[in-house]
PDB file of C-alpha atoms in Angstrom:
ATOM      1  CA  UNK A   1      18.193   1.457 -15.182  1.00  0.00           C
ATOM      2  CA  UNK A   2      19.234   5.075 -15.495  1.00  0.00           C
ATOM      3  CA  UNK A   3      21.208   6.241 -12.487  1.00  0.00           C
ATOM      4  CA  UNK A   4      20.664   9.787 -11.266  1.00  0.00           C
ATOM      5  CA  UNK A   5      21.636  11.654  -8.104  1.00  0.00           C
ATOM      6  CA  UNK A   6      18.805  12.418  -5.664  1.00  0.00           C
ATOM      7  CA  UNK A   7      18.668  15.418  -3.353  1.00  0.00           C
ATOM      8  CA  UNK A   8      17.091  14.808   0.056  1.00  0.00           C
ATOM      9  CA  UNK A   9      16.840  18.020   2.015  1.00  0.00           C
ATOM     10  CA  UNK A  10      20.297  19.538   1.713  1.00  0.00           C
ATOM     11  CA  UNK A  11      22.061  16.230   1.013  1.00  0.00           C
ATOM     12  CA  UNK A  12      22.797  14.889  -2.458  1.00  0.00           C
ATOM     13  CA  UNK A  13      22.757  11.107  -2.736  1.00  0.00           C
ATOM     14  CA  UNK A  14      25.069   9.664  -5.395  1.00  0.00           C
ATOM     15  CA  UNK A  15      22.404   7.545  -7.076  1.00  0.00           C
ATOM     16  CA  UNK A  16      18.768   6.497  -6.926  1.00  0.00           C
ATOM     17  CA  UNK A  17      19.197   2.862  -5.838  1.00  0.00           C
ATOM     18  CA  UNK A  18      18.582   2.335  -2.117  1.00  0.00           C
ATOM     19  CA  UNK A  19      18.800  -0.556   0.344  1.00  0.00           C
ATOM     20  CA  UNK A  20      15.560  -0.960   2.316  1.00  0.00           C
ATOM     21  CA  UNK A  21      15.433  -1.154   6.096  1.00  0.00           C
ATOM     22  CA  UNK A  22      15.121  -4.854   6.930  1.00  0.00           C
ATOM     23  CA  UNK A  23      14.494  -5.829  10.540  1.00  0.00           C
ATOM     24  CA  UNK A  24      17.124  -8.271  11.710  1.00  0.00           C
ATOM     25  CA  UNK A  25      19.371  -7.803   8.691  1.00  0.00           C
ATOM     26  CA  UNK A  26      20.412  -4.283   7.677  1.00  0.00           C
ATOM     27  CA  UNK A  27      23.012  -3.919  10.384  1.00  0.00           C
ATOM     28  CA  UNK A  28      26.346  -2.154   9.994  1.00  0.00           C
ATOM     29  CA  UNK A  29      28.061  -4.967   8.097  1.00  0.00           C
ATOM     30  CA  UNK A  30      25.174  -5.487   5.663  1.00  0.00           C
ATOM     31  CA  UNK A  31      24.867  -1.779   4.940  1.00  0.00           C
ATOM     32  CA  UNK A  32      28.599  -1.371   4.454  1.00  0.00           C
ATOM     33  CA  UNK A  33      28.611  -4.302   2.062  1.00  0.00           C
ATOM     34  CA  UNK A  34      25.751  -2.897  -0.032  1.00  0.00           C
ATOM     35  CA  UNK A  35      27.301   0.580  -0.078  1.00  0.00           C
ATOM     36  CA  UNK A  36      30.437  -0.974  -1.511  1.00  0.00           C
ATOM     37  CA  UNK A  37      28.402  -2.645  -4.241  1.00  0.00           C
ATOM     38  CA  UNK A  38      26.875   0.637  -5.336  1.00  0.00           C
ATOM     39  CA  UNK A  39      23.826   1.410  -3.172  1.00  0.00           C
ATOM     40  CA  UNK A  40      23.349   5.161  -2.985  1.00  0.00           C
ATOM     41  CA  UNK A  41      21.708   5.135   0.431  1.00  0.00           C
ATOM     42  CA  UNK A  42      21.214   2.376   2.989  1.00  0.00           C
ATOM     43  CA  UNK A  43      18.727   2.307   5.855  1.00  0.00           C
ATOM     44  CA  UNK A  44      19.174   0.854   9.316  1.00  0.00           C
ATOM     45  CA  UNK A  45      16.886  -1.740  10.805  1.00  0.00           C
ATOM     46  CA  UNK A  46      13.790  -0.095  12.253  1.00  0.00           C
ATOM     47  CA  UNK A  47      14.499   1.211  15.738  1.00  0.00           C
ATOM     48  CA  UNK A  48      11.943   1.758  18.494  1.00  0.00           C
ATOM     49  CA  UNK A  49      11.518   5.394  19.536  1.00  0.00           C
ATOM     50  CA  UNK A  50      10.468   4.181  22.990  1.00  0.00           C
ATOM     51  CA  UNK A  51      13.528   1.956  23.140  1.00  0.00           C
ATOM     52  CA  UNK A  52      15.676   5.050  22.669  1.00  0.00           C
ATOM     53  CA  UNK A  53      13.654   6.953  25.277  1.00  0.00           C
ATOM     54  CA  UNK A  54      14.313   4.257  27.868  1.00  0.00           C
ATOM     55  CA  UNK A  55      17.974   3.961  26.869  1.00  0.00           C
ATOM     56  CA  UNK A  56      17.727   0.342  25.738  1.00  0.00           C
ATOM     57  CA  UNK A  57      21.167  -1.060  24.970  1.00  0.00           C
ATOM     58  CA  UNK A  58      19.641  -3.521  22.488  1.00  0.00           C
ATOM     59  CA  UNK A  59      18.015  -0.635  20.634  1.00  0.00           C
ATOM     60  CA  UNK A  60      21.199   1.439  20.555  1.00  0.00           C
ATOM     61  CA  UNK A  61      23.216  -1.530  19.318  1.00  0.00           C
ATOM     62  CA  UNK A  62      21.196  -1.468  16.079  1.00  0.00           C
ATOM     63  CA  UNK A  63      22.597   1.977  15.326  1.00  0.00           C
ATOM     64  CA  UNK A  64      26.318   1.277  15.194  1.00  0.00           C
ATOM     65  CA  UNK A  65      28.028   3.076  12.330  1.00  0.00           C
ATOM     66  CA  UNK A  66      31.433   4.540  11.513  1.00  0.00           C
ATOM     67  CA  UNK A  67      33.199   6.580   8.857  1.00  0.00           C
ATOM     68  CA  UNK A  68      33.880   3.481   6.736  1.00  0.00           C
ATOM     69  CA  UNK A  69      30.237   2.764   6.068  1.00  0.00           C
ATOM     70  CA  UNK A  70      29.125   5.657   3.907  1.00  0.00           C
ATOM     71  CA  UNK A  71      25.941   7.689   4.189  1.00  0.00           C
ATOM     72  CA  UNK A  72      23.218   5.887   6.105  1.00  0.00           C
ATOM     73  CA  UNK A  73      19.695   6.786   7.175  1.00  0.00           C
ATOM     74  CA  UNK A  74      18.202   5.528  10.418  1.00  0.00           C
ATOM     75  CA  UNK A  75      14.612   4.290  10.482  1.00  0.00           C
ATOM     76  CA  UNK A  76      12.497   4.711  13.603  1.00  0.00           C
ATOM     77  CA  UNK A  77       8.995   3.603  14.511  1.00  0.00           C
ATOM     78  CA  UNK A  78       6.437   4.737  17.056  1.00  0.00           C
ATOM     79  CA  UNK A  79       3.115   6.518  17.360  1.00  0.00           C
ATOM     80  CA  UNK A  80       3.642   9.344  19.853  1.00  0.00           C
ATOM     81  CA  UNK A  81       4.841  12.590  18.211  1.00  0.00           C
ATOM     82  CA  UNK A  82       6.817  13.894  21.199  1.00  0.00           C
ATOM     83  CA  UNK A  83       8.582  10.581  21.747  1.00  0.00           C
ATOM     84  CA  UNK A  84       9.370  10.347  18.025  1.00  0.00           C
ATOM     85  CA  UNK A  85      10.889  13.828  18.083  1.00  0.00           C
ATOM     86  CA  UNK A  86      12.905  12.963  21.183  1.00  0.00           C
ATOM     87  CA  UNK A  87      14.211   9.898  19.346  1.00  0.00           C
ATOM     88  CA  UNK A  88      15.391  12.090  16.470  1.00  0.00           C
ATOM     89  CA  UNK A  89      17.250  14.227  19.010  1.00  0.00           C
ATOM     90  CA  UNK A  90      18.711  11.254  20.870  1.00  0.00           C
ATOM     91  CA  UNK A  91      22.550  11.118  20.833  1.00  0.00           C
ATOM     92  CA  UNK A  92      22.371   7.586  19.408  1.00  0.00           C
ATOM     93  CA  UNK A  93      20.971   9.086  16.193  1.00  0.00           C
ATOM     94  CA  UNK A  94      23.535  11.903  15.996  1.00  0.00           C
ATOM     95  CA  UNK A  95      25.554  10.180  13.219  1.00  0.00           C
ATOM     96  CA  UNK A  96      22.467   9.952  10.983  1.00  0.00           C
ATOM     97  CA  UNK A  97      21.446  13.155   9.169  1.00  0.00           C
ATOM     98  CA  UNK A  98      18.401  11.448   7.624  1.00  0.00           C
ATOM     99  CA  UNK A  99      15.691   9.853   9.773  1.00  0.00           C
ATOM    100  CA  UNK A 100      13.068   7.681   8.100  1.00  0.00           C
ATOM    101  CA  UNK A 101       9.724   7.086   9.772  1.00  0.00           C
ATOM    102  CA  UNK A 102       8.219   3.628   9.390  1.00  0.00           C
ATOM    103  CA  UNK A 103       4.554   3.785   8.412  1.00  0.00           C
ATOM    104  CA  UNK A 104       4.423   0.497   6.571  1.00  0.00           C
ATOM    105  CA  UNK A 105       5.419  -2.380   8.855  1.00  0.00           C
ATOM    106  CA  UNK A 106       2.663  -5.038   8.674  1.00  0.00           C
ATOM    107  CA  UNK A 107       3.803  -7.149  11.642  1.00  0.00           C
ATOM    108  CA  UNK A 108       0.778  -7.717  13.928  1.00  0.00           C
ATOM    109  CA  UNK A 109       2.594  -6.663  17.106  1.00  0.00           C
ATOM    110  CA  UNK A 110       3.577  -3.317  15.557  1.00  0.00           C
ATOM    111  CA  UNK A 111       0.194  -2.760  13.933  1.00  0.00           C
ATOM    112  CA  UNK A 112      -1.761  -3.501  17.130  1.00  0.00           C
ATOM    113  CA  UNK A 113       0.331  -0.908  18.962  1.00  0.00           C
ATOM    114  CA  UNK A 114      -0.831   1.746  16.509  1.00  0.00           C
ATOM    115  CA  UNK A 115       2.606   1.908  14.887  1.00  0.00           C
ATOM    116  CA  UNK A 116       3.927   1.088  11.409  1.00  0.00           C
ATOM    117  CA  UNK A 117       1.127   0.505   8.907  1.00  0.00           C
ATOM    118  CA  UNK A 118      -1.520   1.361  11.522  1.00  0.00           C
ATOM    119  CA  UNK A 119      -0.660   5.023  10.893  1.00  0.00           C
ATOM    120  CA  UNK A 120      -2.172   4.696   7.415  1.00  0.00           C
ATOM    121  CA  UNK A 121      -5.535   4.649   9.189  1.00  0.00           C
ATOM    122  CA  UNK A 122      -4.704   7.731  11.232  1.00  0.00           C
ATOM    123  CA  UNK A 123      -3.311  10.291   8.763  1.00  0.00           C
ATOM    124  CA  UNK A 124      -3.759  13.217  11.141  1.00  0.00           C
ATOM    125  CA  UNK A 125      -1.524  11.520  13.717  1.00  0.00           C
ATOM    126  CA  UNK A 126       0.924  10.588  10.961  1.00  0.00           C
ATOM    127  CA  UNK A 127       1.158  14.268  10.000  1.00  0.00           C
ATOM    128  CA  UNK A 128       1.746  15.296  13.600  1.00  0.00           C
ATOM    129  CA  UNK A 129       4.569  12.780  13.926  1.00  0.00           C
ATOM    130  CA  UNK A 130       6.326  14.131  10.843  1.00  0.00           C
ATOM    131  CA  UNK A 131       5.837  17.756  11.923  1.00  0.00           C
ATOM    132  CA  UNK A 132       7.338  17.043  15.339  1.00  0.00           C
ATOM    133  CA  UNK A 133      10.261  15.101  13.916  1.00  0.00           C
ATOM    134  CA  UNK A 134      11.058  17.914  11.467  1.00  0.00           C
ATOM    135  CA  UNK A 135      11.444  20.253  14.473  1.00  0.00           C
ATOM    136  CA  UNK A 136      14.463  18.167  15.511  1.00  0.00           C
ATOM    137  CA  UNK A 137      16.438  19.628  12.615  1.00  0.00           C
ATOM    138  CA  UNK A 138      16.927  16.219  11.010  1.00  0.00           C
ATOM    139  CA  UNK A 139      15.971  15.516   7.408  1.00  0.00           C
ATOM    140  CA  UNK A 140      12.794  13.455   7.665  1.00  0.00           C
ATOM    141  CA  UNK A 141      11.614  10.861   5.158  1.00  0.00           C
ATOM    142  CA  UNK A 142       8.670   8.465   5.330  1.00  0.00           C
ATOM    143  CA  UNK A 143       8.200   4.902   4.120  1.00  0.00           C
ATOM    144  CA  UNK A 144       4.609   3.722   3.790  1.00  0.00           C
ATOM    145  CA  UNK A 145       2.323   1.274   2.022  1.00  0.00           C
ATOM    146  CA  UNK A 146      -0.502   2.027  -0.389  1.00  0.00           C
ATOM    147  CA  UNK A 147      -3.181   1.119   2.159  1.00  0.00           C
ATOM    148  CA  UNK A 148      -4.423  -1.490   4.587  1.00  0.00           C
ATOM    149  CA  UNK A 149      -6.429  -3.396   1.951  1.00  0.00           C
ATOM    150  CA  UNK A 150      -7.105  -2.969  -1.763  1.00  0.00           C
ATOM    151  CA  UNK A 151     -10.504  -1.536  -0.811  1.00  0.00           C
ATOM    152  CA  UNK A 152      -8.844   1.249   1.189  1.00  0.00           C
ATOM    153  CA  UNK A 153      -6.096   2.700  -0.993  1.00  0.00           C
ATOM    154  CA  UNK A 154      -4.815   6.012   0.349  1.00  0.00           C
ATOM    155  CA  UNK A 155      -1.549   6.537  -1.523  1.00  0.00           C
ATOM    156  CA  UNK A 156      -1.908   9.926  -3.216  1.00  0.00           C
ATOM    157  CA  UNK A 157      -3.652  11.643  -0.315  1.00  0.00           C
ATOM    158  CA  UNK A 158      -1.242  10.200   2.239  1.00  0.00           C
ATOM    159  CA  UNK A 159       1.724  11.250   0.103  1.00  0.00           C
ATOM    160  CA  UNK A 160       0.429  14.836  -0.010  1.00  0.00           C
ATOM    161  CA  UNK A 161      -0.052  14.854   3.747  1.00  0.00           C
ATOM    162  CA  UNK A 162       3.520  13.663   4.328  1.00  0.00           C
ATOM    163  CA  UNK A 163       4.906  16.319   1.998  1.00  0.00           C
ATOM    164  CA  UNK A 164       2.778  18.984   3.672  1.00  0.00           C
ATOM    165  CA  UNK A 165       4.005  17.922   7.092  1.00  0.00           C
ATOM    166  CA  UNK A 166       7.621  18.427   6.029  1.00  0.00           C
ATOM    167  CA  UNK A 167       8.916  15.111   4.705  1.00  0.00           C
ATOM    168  CA  UNK A 168      11.799  15.550   2.252  1.00  0.00           C
ATOM    169  CA  UNK A 169      11.275  12.214   0.482  1.00  0.00           C
ATOM    170  CA  UNK A 170       8.775   9.361   0.544  1.00  0.00           C
ATOM    171  CA  UNK A 171       9.206   5.690  -0.240  1.00  0.00           C
ATOM    172  CA  UNK A 172       6.083   3.868  -1.355  1.00  0.00           C
ATOM    173  CA  UNK A 173       5.849   0.097  -0.954  1.00  0.00           C
ATOM    174  CA  UNK A 174       3.399  -0.869  -3.667  1.00  0.00           C
ATOM    175  CA  UNK A 175       1.506  -3.463  -1.621  1.00  0.00           C
ATOM    176  CA  UNK A 176      -1.228  -3.197   0.987  1.00  0.00           C
ATOM    177  CA  UNK A 177      -0.681  -4.144   4.611  1.00  0.00           C
ATOM    178  CA  UNK A 178      -2.704  -7.356   4.269  1.00  0.00           C
ATOM    179  CA  UNK A 179      -0.474  -8.579   1.414  1.00  0.00           C
ATOM    180  CA  UNK A 180       2.608  -8.375   3.653  1.00  0.00           C
ATOM    181  CA  UNK A 181       5.411  -9.151   1.118  1.00  0.00           C
ATOM    182  CA  UNK A 182       3.449 -11.274  -1.365  1.00  0.00           C
ATOM    183  CA  UNK A 183       1.390 -10.487  -4.439  1.00  0.00           C
ATOM    184  CA  UNK A 184       1.752  -8.090  -7.311  1.00  0.00           C
ATOM    185  CA  UNK A 185       3.107  -4.586  -6.837  1.00  0.00           C
ATOM    186  CA  UNK A 186       0.518  -1.902  -7.604  1.00  0.00           C
ATOM    187  CA  UNK A 187       2.378   0.369 -10.032  1.00  0.00           C
ATOM    188  CA  UNK A 188      -0.609   2.686 -10.497  1.00  0.00           C
ATOM    189  CA  UNK A 189      -0.704   3.631  -6.838  1.00  0.00           C
ATOM    190  CA  UNK A 190       3.007   4.448  -6.722  1.00  0.00           C
ATOM    191  CA  UNK A 191       2.508   6.536  -9.874  1.00  0.00           C
ATOM    192  CA  UNK A 192      -0.360   8.334  -8.152  1.00  0.00           C
ATOM    193  CA  UNK A 193       1.939   9.267  -5.276  1.00  0.00           C
ATOM    194  CA  UNK A 194       4.541  10.565  -7.721  1.00  0.00           C
ATOM    195  CA  UNK A 195       1.986  12.776  -9.431  1.00  0.00           C
ATOM    196  CA  UNK A 196       0.696  14.077  -6.108  1.00  0.00           C
ATOM    197  CA  UNK A 197       3.933  15.519  -4.696  1.00  0.00           C
ATOM    198  CA  UNK A 198       6.986  17.555  -5.614  1.00  0.00           C
ATOM    199  CA  UNK A 199       9.441  15.788  -3.301  1.00  0.00           C
ATOM    200  CA  UNK A 200      11.342  12.690  -4.538  1.00  0.00           C
ATOM    201  CA  UNK A 201       9.434   9.414  -4.572  1.00  0.00           C
ATOM    202  CA  UNK A 202      11.197   6.052  -4.238  1.00  0.00           C
ATOM    203  CA  UNK A 203       9.373   2.925  -5.443  1.00  0.00           C
ATOM    204  CA  UNK A 204       9.650  -0.237  -3.369  1.00  0.00           C
ATOM    205  CA  UNK A 205       8.497  -3.771  -4.094  1.00  0.00           C
ATOM    206  CA  UNK A 206       9.414  -6.636  -6.378  1.00  0.00           C
ATOM    207  CA  UNK A 207      12.932  -5.602  -7.419  1.00  0.00           C
ATOM    208  CA  UNK A 208      14.966  -8.777  -7.970  1.00  0.00           C
ATOM    209  CA  UNK A 209      16.816  -7.800 -11.158  1.00  0.00           C
ATOM    210  CA  UNK A 210      17.790  -4.911 -13.367  1.00  0.00           C
ATOM    211  CA  UNK A 211      14.730  -5.574 -15.479  1.00  0.00           C
ATOM    212  CA  UNK A 212      12.478  -5.341 -12.435  1.00  0.00           C
ATOM    213  CA  UNK A 213      14.008  -2.002 -11.480  1.00  0.00           C
ATOM    214  CA  UNK A 214      13.622  -0.611 -14.991  1.00  0.00           C
ATOM    215  CA  UNK A 215       9.987  -1.673 -15.143  1.00  0.00           C
ATOM    216  CA  UNK A 216       9.244  -0.174 -11.740  1.00  0.00           C
ATOM    217  CA  UNK A 217      10.674   3.191 -12.806  1.00  0.00           C
ATOM    218  CA  UNK A 218       8.953   3.091 -16.189  1.00  0.00           C
ATOM    219  CA  UNK A 219       5.547   2.146 -14.823  1.00  0.00           C
ATOM    220  CA  UNK A 220       5.543   4.551 -11.882  1.00  0.00           C
ATOM    221  CA  UNK A 221       7.685   7.511 -12.912  1.00  0.00           C
ATOM    222  CA  UNK A 222       9.402   7.243  -9.523  1.00  0.00           C
ATOM    223  CA  UNK A 223      12.727   8.935  -8.899  1.00  0.00           C
ATOM    224  CA  UNK A 224      14.433   5.754  -7.754  1.00  0.00           C
ATOM    225  CA  UNK A 225      14.014   2.229  -6.428  1.00  0.00           C
ATOM    226  CA  UNK A 226      14.499   0.551  -3.086  1.00  0.00           C
ATOM    227  CA  UNK A 227      15.745  -3.048  -2.943  1.00  0.00           C
ATOM    228  CA  UNK A 228      14.621  -5.237  -0.058  1.00  0.00           C
ATOM    229  CA  UNK A 229      14.543  -9.062   0.068  1.00  0.00           C
ATOM    230  CA  UNK A 230      16.641  -9.492  -3.085  1.00  0.00           C
ATOM    231  CA  UNK A 231      19.617  -8.039  -1.209  1.00  0.00           C
ATOM    232  CA  UNK A 232      19.366 -10.817   1.375  1.00  0.00           C
ATOM    233  CA  UNK A 233      19.912 -13.459  -1.286  1.00  0.00           C
ATOM    234  CA  UNK A 234      22.553 -11.471  -3.151  1.00  0.00           C
ATOM    235  CA  UNK A 235      23.891  -8.087  -1.973  1.00  0.00           C
ATOM    236  CA  UNK A 236      25.651  -7.848  -5.325  1.00  0.00           C
ATOM    237  CA  UNK A 237      22.310  -7.071  -6.948  1.00  0.00           C
ATOM    238  CA  UNK A 238      23.475  -3.481  -6.426  1.00  0.00           C
ATOM    239  CA  UNK A 239      26.399  -4.218  -8.732  1.00  0.00           C
ATOM    240  CA  UNK A 240      23.941  -5.199 -11.462  1.00  0.00           C
ATOM    241  CA  UNK A 241      21.839  -2.080 -10.884  1.00  0.00           C
ATOM    242  CA  UNK A 242      24.748   0.372 -10.722  1.00  0.00           C
ATOM    243  CA  UNK A 243      27.384  -1.237 -12.999  1.00  0.00           C
ATOM    244  CA  UNK A 244      29.735  -1.743 -10.051  1.00  0.00           C
ATOM    245  CA  UNK A 245      32.334  -4.534 -10.466  1.00  0.00           C
ATOM    246  CA  UNK A 246      31.424  -7.818  -8.789  1.00  0.00           C
ATOM    247  CA  UNK A 247      33.570 -10.195  -6.762  1.00  0.00           C
ATOM    248  CA  UNK A 248      33.356 -13.814  -5.715  1.00  0.00           C
ATOM    249  CA  UNK A 249      30.680 -14.892  -3.262  1.00  0.00           C
ATOM    250  CA  UNK A 250      33.406 -16.099  -0.919  1.00  0.00           C
ATOM    251  CA  UNK A 251      35.139 -12.699  -0.940  1.00  0.00           C
ATOM    252  CA  UNK A 252      31.794 -11.063  -0.223  1.00  0.00           C
ATOM    253  CA  UNK A 253      31.102 -13.425   2.662  1.00  0.00           C
ATOM    254  CA  UNK A 254      34.557 -12.892   4.121  1.00  0.00           C
ATOM    255  CA  UNK A 255      33.995  -9.116   4.275  1.00  0.00           C
ATOM    256  CA  UNK A 256      30.609  -9.456   5.878  1.00  0.00           C
ATOM    257  CA  UNK A 257      31.890 -11.917   8.453  1.00  0.00           C
ATOM    258  CA  UNK A 258      34.844  -9.676   9.287  1.00  0.00           C
ATOM    259  CA  UNK A 259      32.703  -6.552   9.708  1.00  0.00           C
ATOM    260  CA  UNK A 260      30.034  -8.344  11.720  1.00  0.00           C
ATOM    261  CA  UNK A 261      32.667  -9.779  14.019  1.00  0.00           C
ATOM    262  CA  UNK A 262      34.200  -6.333  14.358  1.00  0.00           C
ATOM    263  CA  UNK A 263      31.126  -4.882  16.060  1.00  0.00           C
ATOM    264  CA  UNK A 264      29.187  -7.868  17.445  1.00  0.00           C
ATOM    265  CA  UNK A 265      29.935 -10.631  19.912  1.00  0.00           C
ATOM    266  CA  UNK A 266      30.807 -14.159  18.867  1.00  0.00           C
ATOM    267  CA  UNK A 267      27.319 -15.565  19.494  1.00  0.00           C
ATOM    268  CA  UNK A 268      25.517 -12.944  17.427  1.00  0.00           C
ATOM    269  CA  UNK A 269      28.111 -13.214  14.664  1.00  0.00           C
ATOM    270  CA  UNK A 270      27.691 -16.981  14.514  1.00  0.00           C
ATOM    271  CA  UNK A 271      23.893 -16.885  14.349  1.00  0.00           C
ATOM    272  CA  UNK A 272      23.703 -13.968  11.937  1.00  0.00           C
ATOM    273  CA  UNK A 273      26.310 -15.271   9.511  1.00  0.00           C
ATOM    274  CA  UNK A 274      24.749 -18.736   9.525  1.00  0.00           C
ATOM    275  CA  UNK A 275      21.525 -17.098   8.332  1.00  0.00           C
ATOM    276  CA  UNK A 276      23.314 -15.056   5.674  1.00  0.00           C
ATOM    277  CA  UNK A 277      25.207 -18.080   4.385  1.00  0.00           C
ATOM    278  CA  UNK A 278      21.892 -19.929   4.061  1.00  0.00           C
ATOM    279  CA  UNK A 279      20.492 -17.074   1.957  1.00  0.00           C
ATOM    280  CA  UNK A 280      23.569 -17.059  -0.283  1.00  0.00           C
ATOM    281  CA  UNK A 281      23.282 -20.815  -0.827  1.00  0.00           C
ATOM    282  CA  UNK A 282      19.974 -20.481  -2.648  1.00  0.00           C
ATOM    283  CA  UNK A 283      20.277 -22.371  -5.928  1.00  0.00           C
ATOM    284  CA  UNK A 284      23.679 -23.857  -5.069  1.00  0.00           C
ATOM    285  CA  UNK A 285      24.105 -27.597  -5.618  1.00  0.00           C
ATOM    286  CA  UNK A 286      24.298 -29.432  -2.308  1.00  0.00           C
ATOM    287  CA  UNK A 287      22.796 -26.455  -0.445  1.00  0.00           C
ATOM    288  CA  UNK A 288      20.726 -28.622   1.901  1.00  0.00           C
ATOM    289  CA  UNK A 289      23.760 -30.490   3.212  1.00  0.00           C
ATOM    290  CA  UNK A 290      25.723 -27.277   3.677  1.00  0.00           C
ATOM    291  CA  UNK A 291      22.798 -25.670   5.545  1.00  0.00           C
ATOM    292  CA  UNK A 292      22.552 -28.663   7.841  1.00  0.00           C
ATOM    293  CA  UNK A 293      26.203 -28.250   8.754  1.00  0.00           C
ATOM    294  CA  UNK A 294      25.903 -24.469   9.029  1.00  0.00           C
ATOM    295  CA  UNK A 295      23.175 -24.543  11.625  1.00  0.00           C
ATOM    296  CA  UNK A 296      25.263 -26.844  13.770  1.00  0.00           C
ATOM    297  CA  UNK A 297      28.225 -24.464  13.638  1.00  0.00           C
ATOM    298  CA  UNK A 298      28.988 -23.019  17.080  1.00  0.00           C
ATOM    299  CA  UNK A 299      31.575 -20.342  16.262  1.00  0.00           C
ATOM    300  CA  UNK A 300      32.304 -17.805  13.519  1.00  0.00           C
ATOM    301  CA  UNK A 301      35.389 -19.821  12.580  1.00  0.00           C
ATOM    302  CA  UNK A 302      33.273 -22.916  12.003  1.00  0.00           C
ATOM    303  CA  UNK A 303      30.868 -20.896   9.847  1.00  0.00           C
ATOM    304  CA  UNK A 304      33.826 -19.603   7.833  1.00  0.00           C
ATOM    305  CA  UNK A 305      35.217 -23.110   7.292  1.00  0.00           C
ATOM    306  CA  UNK A 306      31.881 -24.314   5.894  1.00  0.00           C
ATOM    307  CA  UNK A 307      31.509 -21.181   3.760  1.00  0.00           C
ATOM    308  CA  UNK A 308      34.948 -21.794   2.214  1.00  0.00           C
ATOM    309  CA  UNK A 309      33.737 -25.185   1.016  1.00  0.00           C
ATOM    310  CA  UNK A 310      30.292 -24.030  -0.071  1.00  0.00           C
ATOM    311  CA  UNK A 311      31.391 -20.923  -1.947  1.00  0.00           C
ATOM    312  CA  UNK A 312      34.798 -22.005  -3.224  1.00  0.00           C
ATOM    313  CA  UNK A 313      33.781 -21.955  -6.890  1.00  0.00           C
ATOM    314  CA  UNK A 314      31.209 -19.133  -6.701  1.00  0.00           C
TER     315      UNK A 314
END
């Protein structure tokens, strides 16, 4: 696909290929890895605005970053405008000049709380949230879905409301809330959002290859693409999309293990890197046996030993 810089507020992003916020996965090490493989902008895991209000250590731990990572946006979720603004102003978000508001999460717990994709059904409240967050002085972006169901598509109108409220960029996931992460991406609805606004529009959904990214841009006219689940199976998809040199899977894993261990305790590192190794083993001969051993590993060193065997020729 054609790479172009994107301007968000007063910040120019080097290219138009982004890493999506993925709960449980886009931590510091994952973002740093994807930045190195060419991603123009990476997003944190979604962070609870209320968690920041009540000074939750677990919430703040999701926001670790340093100068080695590269530009990162933080994603927050919530449904109360004042609390969302306070989150934007929280010291834990000081390192992040761009704050993304989650209006697309389909998880029942989030939806039932009136957060995430539930805001698609309350556009007036969604506008108020964006307006309040803009007052914080942060650059505000919004990620949302095309509707709750195919019978209630709201993309173009919602996009206009977000722009009017002060969002500097929108990302449109081309599926409805009820589809979760399955089913075809609705290119027409993303295209409708692009036609409706003047701010940059990023298309999200179904990008697993360079061909997928090219088709998404061609069919929607979007300014860029956001990669989600494909990055879990192979962070070097960003190399393919941005013509960045690749490296061995083992070298990739070693970096991610090192950076995870650098900022997380041994237990978290073990559990997280076991999961990542399992993703990277997709399609590898003997994967089942390696996974069985992986999930019995009790330390990062044990995970590394198994990874050296599993990825030695990859």
